[in-house]
Coordinates of C-alpha atoms in Angstrom, one line a residue:
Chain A
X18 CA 11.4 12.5 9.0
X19 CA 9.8 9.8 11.0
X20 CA 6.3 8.9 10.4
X21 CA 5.6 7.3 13.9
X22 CA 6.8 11.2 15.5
X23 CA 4.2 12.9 13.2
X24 CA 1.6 10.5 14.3
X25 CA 2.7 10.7 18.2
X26 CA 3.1 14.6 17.7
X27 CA -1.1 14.3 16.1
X28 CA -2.2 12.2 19.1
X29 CA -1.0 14.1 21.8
X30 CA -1.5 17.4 20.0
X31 CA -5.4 16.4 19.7
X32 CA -5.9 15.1 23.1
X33 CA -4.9 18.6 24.3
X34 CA -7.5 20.4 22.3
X35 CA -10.1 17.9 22.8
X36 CA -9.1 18.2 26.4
X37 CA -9.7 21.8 26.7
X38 CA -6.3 22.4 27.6
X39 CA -5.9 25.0 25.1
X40 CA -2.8 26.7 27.0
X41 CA -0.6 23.6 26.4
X42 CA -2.3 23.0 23.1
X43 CA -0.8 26.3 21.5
X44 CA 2.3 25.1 23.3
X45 CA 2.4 22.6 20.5
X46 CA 2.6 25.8 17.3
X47 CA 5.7 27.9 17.3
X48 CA 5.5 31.1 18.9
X49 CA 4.7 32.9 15.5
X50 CA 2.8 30.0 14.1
X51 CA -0.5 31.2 11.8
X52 CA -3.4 28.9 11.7
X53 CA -6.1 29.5 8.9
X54 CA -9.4 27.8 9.0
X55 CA -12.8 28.9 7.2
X56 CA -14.1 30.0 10.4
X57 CA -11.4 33.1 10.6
X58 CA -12.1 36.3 8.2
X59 CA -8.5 36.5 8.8
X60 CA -5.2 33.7 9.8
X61 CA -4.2 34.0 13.8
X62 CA -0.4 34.8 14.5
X63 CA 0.7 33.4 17.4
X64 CA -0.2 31.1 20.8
X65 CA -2.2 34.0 22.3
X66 CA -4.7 34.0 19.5
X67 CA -4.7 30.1 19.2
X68 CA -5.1 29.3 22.9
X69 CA -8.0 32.2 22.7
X70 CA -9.5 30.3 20.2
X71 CA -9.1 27.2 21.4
X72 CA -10.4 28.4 24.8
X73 CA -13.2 29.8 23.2
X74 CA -14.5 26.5 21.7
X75 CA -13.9 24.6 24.7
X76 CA -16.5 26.9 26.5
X77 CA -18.9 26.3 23.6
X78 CA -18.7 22.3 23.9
X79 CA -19.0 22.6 28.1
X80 CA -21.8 24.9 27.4
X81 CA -23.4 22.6 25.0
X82 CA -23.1 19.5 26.7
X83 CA -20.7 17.7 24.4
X84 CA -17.4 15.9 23.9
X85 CA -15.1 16.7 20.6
X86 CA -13.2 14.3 19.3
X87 CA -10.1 15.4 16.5
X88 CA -9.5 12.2 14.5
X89 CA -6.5 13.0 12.3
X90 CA -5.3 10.3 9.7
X91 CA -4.6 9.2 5.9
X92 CA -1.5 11.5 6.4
X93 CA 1.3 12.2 4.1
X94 CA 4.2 13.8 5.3
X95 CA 7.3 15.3 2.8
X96 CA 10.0 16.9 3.7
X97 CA 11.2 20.1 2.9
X98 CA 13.7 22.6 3.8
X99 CA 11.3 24.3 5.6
X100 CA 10.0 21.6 7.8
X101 CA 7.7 18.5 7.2
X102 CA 4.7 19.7 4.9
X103 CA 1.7 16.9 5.9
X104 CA -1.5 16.4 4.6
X105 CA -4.8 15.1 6.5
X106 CA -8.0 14.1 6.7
X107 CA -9.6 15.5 10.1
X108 CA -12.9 14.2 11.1
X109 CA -14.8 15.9 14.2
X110 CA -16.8 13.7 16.2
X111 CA -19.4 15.5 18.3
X112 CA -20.8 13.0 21.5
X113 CA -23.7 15.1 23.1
X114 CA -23.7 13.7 26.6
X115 CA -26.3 10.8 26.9
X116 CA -26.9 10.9 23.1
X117 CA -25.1 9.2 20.1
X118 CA -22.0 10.4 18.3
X119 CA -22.1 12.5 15.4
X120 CA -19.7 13.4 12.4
X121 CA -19.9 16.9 12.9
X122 CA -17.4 18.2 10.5
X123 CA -15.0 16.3 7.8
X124 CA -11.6 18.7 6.9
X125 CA -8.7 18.6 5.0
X126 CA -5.7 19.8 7.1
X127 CA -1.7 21.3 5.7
X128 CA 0.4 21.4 8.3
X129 CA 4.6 22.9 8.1
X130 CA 6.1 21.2 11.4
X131 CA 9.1 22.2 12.7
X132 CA 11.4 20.5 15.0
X133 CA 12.5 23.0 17.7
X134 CA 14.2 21.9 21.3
X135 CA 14.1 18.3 19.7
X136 CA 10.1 18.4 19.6
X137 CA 7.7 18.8 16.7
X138 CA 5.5 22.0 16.5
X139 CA 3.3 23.7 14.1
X140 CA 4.2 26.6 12.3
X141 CA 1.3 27.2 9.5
X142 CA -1.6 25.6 9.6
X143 CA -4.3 25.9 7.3
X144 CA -8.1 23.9 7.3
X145 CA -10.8 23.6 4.3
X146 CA -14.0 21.9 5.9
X147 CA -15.2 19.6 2.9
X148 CA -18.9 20.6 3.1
X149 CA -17.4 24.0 1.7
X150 CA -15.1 22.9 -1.3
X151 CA -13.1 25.9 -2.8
X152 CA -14.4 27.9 0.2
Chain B
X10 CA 8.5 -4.9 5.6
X11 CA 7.7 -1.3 6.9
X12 CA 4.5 -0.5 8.3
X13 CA 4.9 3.3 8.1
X14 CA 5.5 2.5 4.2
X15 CA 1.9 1.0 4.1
X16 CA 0.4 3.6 5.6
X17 CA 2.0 5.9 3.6
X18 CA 1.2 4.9 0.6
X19 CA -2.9 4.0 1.7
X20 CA -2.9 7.9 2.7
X21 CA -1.3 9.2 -0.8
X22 CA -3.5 6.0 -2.4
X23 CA -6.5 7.7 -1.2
X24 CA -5.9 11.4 -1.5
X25 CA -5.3 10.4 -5.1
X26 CA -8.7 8.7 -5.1
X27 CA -11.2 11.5 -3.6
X28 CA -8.8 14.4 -5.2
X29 CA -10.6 12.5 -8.4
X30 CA -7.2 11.8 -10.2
X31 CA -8.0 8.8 -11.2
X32 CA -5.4 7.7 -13.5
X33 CA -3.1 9.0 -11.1
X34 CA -5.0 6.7 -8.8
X35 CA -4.6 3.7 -11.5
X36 CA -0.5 4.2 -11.2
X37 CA -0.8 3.2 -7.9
X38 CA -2.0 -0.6 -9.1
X39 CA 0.5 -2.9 -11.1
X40 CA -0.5 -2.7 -14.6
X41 CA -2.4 -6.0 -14.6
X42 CA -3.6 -5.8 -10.9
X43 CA -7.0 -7.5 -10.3
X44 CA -10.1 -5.4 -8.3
X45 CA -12.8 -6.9 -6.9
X46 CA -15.6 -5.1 -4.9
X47 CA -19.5 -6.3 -4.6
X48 CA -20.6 -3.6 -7.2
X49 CA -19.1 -4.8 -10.0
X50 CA -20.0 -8.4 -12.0
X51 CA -16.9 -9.1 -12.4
X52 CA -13.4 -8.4 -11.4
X53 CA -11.6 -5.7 -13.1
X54 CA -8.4 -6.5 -14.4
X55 CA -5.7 -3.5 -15.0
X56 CA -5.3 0.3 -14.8
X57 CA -7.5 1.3 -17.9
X58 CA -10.5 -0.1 -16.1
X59 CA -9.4 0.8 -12.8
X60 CA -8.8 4.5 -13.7
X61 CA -12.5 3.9 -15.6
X62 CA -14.3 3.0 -12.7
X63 CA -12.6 5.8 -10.5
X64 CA -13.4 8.1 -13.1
X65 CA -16.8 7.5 -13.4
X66 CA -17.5 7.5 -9.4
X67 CA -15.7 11.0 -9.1
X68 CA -17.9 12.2 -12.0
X69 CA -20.5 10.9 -9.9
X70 CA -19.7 12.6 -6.8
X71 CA -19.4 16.1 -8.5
X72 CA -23.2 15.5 -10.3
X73 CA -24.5 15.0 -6.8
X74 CA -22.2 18.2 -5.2
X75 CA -20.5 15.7 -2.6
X76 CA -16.6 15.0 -1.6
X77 CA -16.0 11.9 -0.1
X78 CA -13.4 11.1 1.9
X79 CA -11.7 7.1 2.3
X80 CA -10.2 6.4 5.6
X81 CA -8.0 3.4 5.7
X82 CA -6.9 2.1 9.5
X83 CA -6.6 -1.1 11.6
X84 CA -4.1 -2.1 9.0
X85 CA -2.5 -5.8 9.7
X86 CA -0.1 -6.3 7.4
X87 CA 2.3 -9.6 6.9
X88 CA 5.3 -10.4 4.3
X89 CA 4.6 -13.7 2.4
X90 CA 6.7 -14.6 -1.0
X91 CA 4.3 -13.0 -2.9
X92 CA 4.2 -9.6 -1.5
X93 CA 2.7 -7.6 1.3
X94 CA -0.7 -9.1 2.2
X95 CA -2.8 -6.6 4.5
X96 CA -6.6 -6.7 5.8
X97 CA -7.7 -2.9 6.6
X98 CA -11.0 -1.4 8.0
X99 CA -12.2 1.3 5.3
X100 CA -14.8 3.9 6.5
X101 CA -15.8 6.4 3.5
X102 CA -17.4 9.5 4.7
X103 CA -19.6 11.7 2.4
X104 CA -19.6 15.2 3.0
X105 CA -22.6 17.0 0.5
X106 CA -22.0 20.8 -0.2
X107 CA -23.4 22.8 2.7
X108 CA -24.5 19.8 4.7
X109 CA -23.2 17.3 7.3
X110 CA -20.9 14.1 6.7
X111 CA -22.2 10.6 6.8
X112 CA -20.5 7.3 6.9
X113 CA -21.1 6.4 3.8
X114 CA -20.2 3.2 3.9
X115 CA -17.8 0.7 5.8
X116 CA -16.0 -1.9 4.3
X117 CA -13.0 -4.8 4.6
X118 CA -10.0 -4.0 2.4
X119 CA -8.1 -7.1 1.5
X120 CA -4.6 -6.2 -0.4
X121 CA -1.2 -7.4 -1.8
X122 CA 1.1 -5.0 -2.3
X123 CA 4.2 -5.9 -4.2
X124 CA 6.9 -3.3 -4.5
X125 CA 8.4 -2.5 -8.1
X126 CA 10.9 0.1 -9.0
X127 CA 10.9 1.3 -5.0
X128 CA 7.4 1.8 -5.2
X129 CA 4.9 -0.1 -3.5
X130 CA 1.6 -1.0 -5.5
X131 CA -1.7 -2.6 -5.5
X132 CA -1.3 -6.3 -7.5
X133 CA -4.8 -7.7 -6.0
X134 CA -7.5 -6.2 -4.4
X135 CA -10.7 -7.7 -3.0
X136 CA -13.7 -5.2 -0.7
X137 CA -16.4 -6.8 1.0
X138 CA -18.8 -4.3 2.4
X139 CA -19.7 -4.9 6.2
X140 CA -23.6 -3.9 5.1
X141 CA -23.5 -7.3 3.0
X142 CA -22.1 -9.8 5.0
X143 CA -20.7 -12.8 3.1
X144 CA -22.4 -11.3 -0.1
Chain C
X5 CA 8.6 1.1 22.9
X6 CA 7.7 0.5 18.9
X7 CA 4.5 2.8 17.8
X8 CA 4.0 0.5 14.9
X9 CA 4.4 -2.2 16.8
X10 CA 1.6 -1.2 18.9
X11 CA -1.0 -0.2 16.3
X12 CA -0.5 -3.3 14.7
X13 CA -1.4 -4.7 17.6
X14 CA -4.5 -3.2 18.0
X15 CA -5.4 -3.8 14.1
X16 CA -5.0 -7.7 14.9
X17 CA -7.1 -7.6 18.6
X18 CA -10.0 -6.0 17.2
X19 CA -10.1 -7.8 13.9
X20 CA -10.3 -10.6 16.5
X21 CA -13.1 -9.0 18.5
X22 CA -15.0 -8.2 15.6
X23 CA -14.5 -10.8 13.6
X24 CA -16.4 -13.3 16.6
X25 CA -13.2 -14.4 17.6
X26 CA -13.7 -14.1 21.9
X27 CA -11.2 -16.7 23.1
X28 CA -8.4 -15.7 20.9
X29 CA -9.2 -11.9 21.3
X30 CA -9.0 -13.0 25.4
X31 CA -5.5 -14.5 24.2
X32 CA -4.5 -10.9 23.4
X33 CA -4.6 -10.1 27.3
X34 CA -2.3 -11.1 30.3
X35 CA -3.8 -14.2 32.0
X36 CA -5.0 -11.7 34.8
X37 CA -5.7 -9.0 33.1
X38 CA -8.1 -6.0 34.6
X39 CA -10.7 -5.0 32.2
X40 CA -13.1 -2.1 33.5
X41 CA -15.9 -0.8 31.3
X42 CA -18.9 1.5 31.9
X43 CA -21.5 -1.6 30.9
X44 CA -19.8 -3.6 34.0
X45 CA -20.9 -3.1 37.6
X46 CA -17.3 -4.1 38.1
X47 CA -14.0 -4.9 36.5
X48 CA -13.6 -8.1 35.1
X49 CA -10.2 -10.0 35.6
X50 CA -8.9 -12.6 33.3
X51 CA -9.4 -14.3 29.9
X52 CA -12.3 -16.5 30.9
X53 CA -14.5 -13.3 32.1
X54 CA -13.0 -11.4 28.9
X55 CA -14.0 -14.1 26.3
X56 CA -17.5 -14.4 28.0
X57 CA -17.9 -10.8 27.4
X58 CA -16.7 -11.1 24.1
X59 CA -19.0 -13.9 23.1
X60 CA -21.8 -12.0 24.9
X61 CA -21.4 -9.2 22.7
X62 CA -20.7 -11.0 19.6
X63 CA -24.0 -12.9 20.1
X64 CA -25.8 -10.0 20.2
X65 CA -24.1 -8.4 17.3
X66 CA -25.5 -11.5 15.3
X67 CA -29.0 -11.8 16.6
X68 CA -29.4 -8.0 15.6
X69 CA -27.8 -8.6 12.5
X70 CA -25.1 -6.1 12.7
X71 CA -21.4 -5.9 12.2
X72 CA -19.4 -3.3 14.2
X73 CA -16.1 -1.6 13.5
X74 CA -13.6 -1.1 16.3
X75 CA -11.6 1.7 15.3
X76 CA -8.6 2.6 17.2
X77 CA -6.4 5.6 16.6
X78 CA -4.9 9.0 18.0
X79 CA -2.7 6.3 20.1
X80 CA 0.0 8.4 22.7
X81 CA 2.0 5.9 24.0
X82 CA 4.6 5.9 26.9
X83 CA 7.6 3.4 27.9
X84 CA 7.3 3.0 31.6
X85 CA 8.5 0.7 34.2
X86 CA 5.1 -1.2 34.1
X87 CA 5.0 -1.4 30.2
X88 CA 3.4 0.9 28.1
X89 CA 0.2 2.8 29.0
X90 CA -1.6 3.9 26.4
X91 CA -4.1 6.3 25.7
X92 CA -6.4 6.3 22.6
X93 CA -9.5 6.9 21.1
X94 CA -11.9 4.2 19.8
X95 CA -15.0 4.7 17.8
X96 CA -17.4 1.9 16.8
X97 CA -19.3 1.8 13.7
X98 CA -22.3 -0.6 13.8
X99 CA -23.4 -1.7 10.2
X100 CA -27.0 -3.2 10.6
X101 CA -27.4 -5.9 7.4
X102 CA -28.9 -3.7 4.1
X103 CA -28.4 -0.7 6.2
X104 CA -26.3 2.4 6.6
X105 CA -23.2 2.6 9.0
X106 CA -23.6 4.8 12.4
X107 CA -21.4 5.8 15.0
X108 CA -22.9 3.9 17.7
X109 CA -20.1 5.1 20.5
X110 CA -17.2 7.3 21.2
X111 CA -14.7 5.9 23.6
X112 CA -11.3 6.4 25.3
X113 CA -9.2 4.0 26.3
X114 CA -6.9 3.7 28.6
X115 CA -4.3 0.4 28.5
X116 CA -1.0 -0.8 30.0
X117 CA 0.6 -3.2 27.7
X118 CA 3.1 -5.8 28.1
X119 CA 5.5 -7.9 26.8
X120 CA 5.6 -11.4 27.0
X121 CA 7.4 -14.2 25.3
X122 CA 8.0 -11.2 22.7
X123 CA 4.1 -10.8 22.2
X124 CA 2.2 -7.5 23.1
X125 CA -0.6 -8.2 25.6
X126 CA -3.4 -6.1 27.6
X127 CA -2.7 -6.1 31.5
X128 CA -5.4 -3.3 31.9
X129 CA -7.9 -1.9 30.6
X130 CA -10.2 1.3 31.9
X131 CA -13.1 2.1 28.9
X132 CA -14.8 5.6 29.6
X133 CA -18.0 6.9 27.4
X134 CA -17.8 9.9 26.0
X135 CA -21.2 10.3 25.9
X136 CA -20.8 9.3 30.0
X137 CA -18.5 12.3 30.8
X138 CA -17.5 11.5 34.4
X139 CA -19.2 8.5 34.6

């Protein structure tokens, strides 16, 4: 494991969704990745259903008027045989356009990356927003 | 000296911290490791009062239903004979149950690490909180 | 190209920058160096015009009695022929004195960084606004 690649692999992986390039931002999970987050009744399977979702927000934030930011940091990362398991804090900033930034959400992220074709991807993801604890 | 170590060990540090394990949290300190931040009198001195003081802020955070979360960044760090001195930017976010996150507060973290038995930990610690400039 | 490298980097020029420090934050740019922000009609070019717009703002910062935060972070960074562009986001907290912290701006920024007499330095810099999309 190389701490430096997990952070590079965060960066790039966030200025893709924040980008609203949510094609090449599923690019970044396996093919069968899942991706849990309180906002699902139930985990997506796959890049179609995370670039849908992903697609889906964008249009919400163009439609609002307003910039995301994904700041991911205070990350652990351990190896396991399955892949690196990480830990983060994820903090959402919201920028409406001629207004000031917000915090807009505050979440704990698990990632399992893989390393496939010599690049990292994400092949379970799961999110808990910390204004819901145990929710 | 290995920056990646450093921010390892502020990001398990931390998660520690706002997971509310605080004696957990107080094995990350040597055992006679000095703390000094503007809200107490006087410098603690050791893990019993460390974990103390981290047990009485989590209990604190539960009675008022919040999680908070420390982020640790802008991290300079540099070897001298006595350990691993580093100056860091803290930013702690407060998330209440149901609600929005704040920033908290924002802070100056001012360490040296030493590293025993592999490990690195905490020997001195001194916060000054950018709300109270030189106080 | 070292990632840690270059976030320490960063950690030391905005400790300089917010810390008052305007001539010897200009010292963290190339002699020549391009600096383009949304506050400036145009680019400015070189360490005087840098540390006059670091002292401007610093000023400022004092007469309202506020301390900000640069933080830097979700750093991609690529090796090219030119150096190292690199693309990150910045947010800065502004802490007036007795008061709480807010997010006063969301930023990306784009730099090429270079190598001289084995020290990292800016040779450009392009600041956008989020809350200026376009702009």
């Amino acid at each position: 494991m190389n701490s430096t690649d997990v952070q590079q692999f965060y960066a790039r992986h966030m200025q893709l969704l924040d980008g609203g390039e949510a094609e090449a931002w599923a690019g970044t999970f396996t093919p069968d990745a899942t991706f849990a987050a309180p906002s699902m009744t139930e985990p997506v399977r796959g890049r179609d259903g995370i670039a849908a979702g992903a697609r889906a927000a964008a249009d919400g934030r163009t439609a609002a008027g307003e910039v995301h930011r994904h700041w991911v940091a205070m990350t652990t990362a351990l190896n396991t045989a399955d892949g690196i398991e990480t830990v983060s804090c994820v903090q959402i900033l919201a920028v409406p356009r001629g207004g000031a930034p917000r915090v807009h959400l505050s979440c704990v992220m698990r990632d399992r990356l893989v390393r496939q074709g010599g690049q990292l991807l994400v092949a379970e993801r799961r999110i808990t927003r910390d204004d819901r604890p145990g929710g």
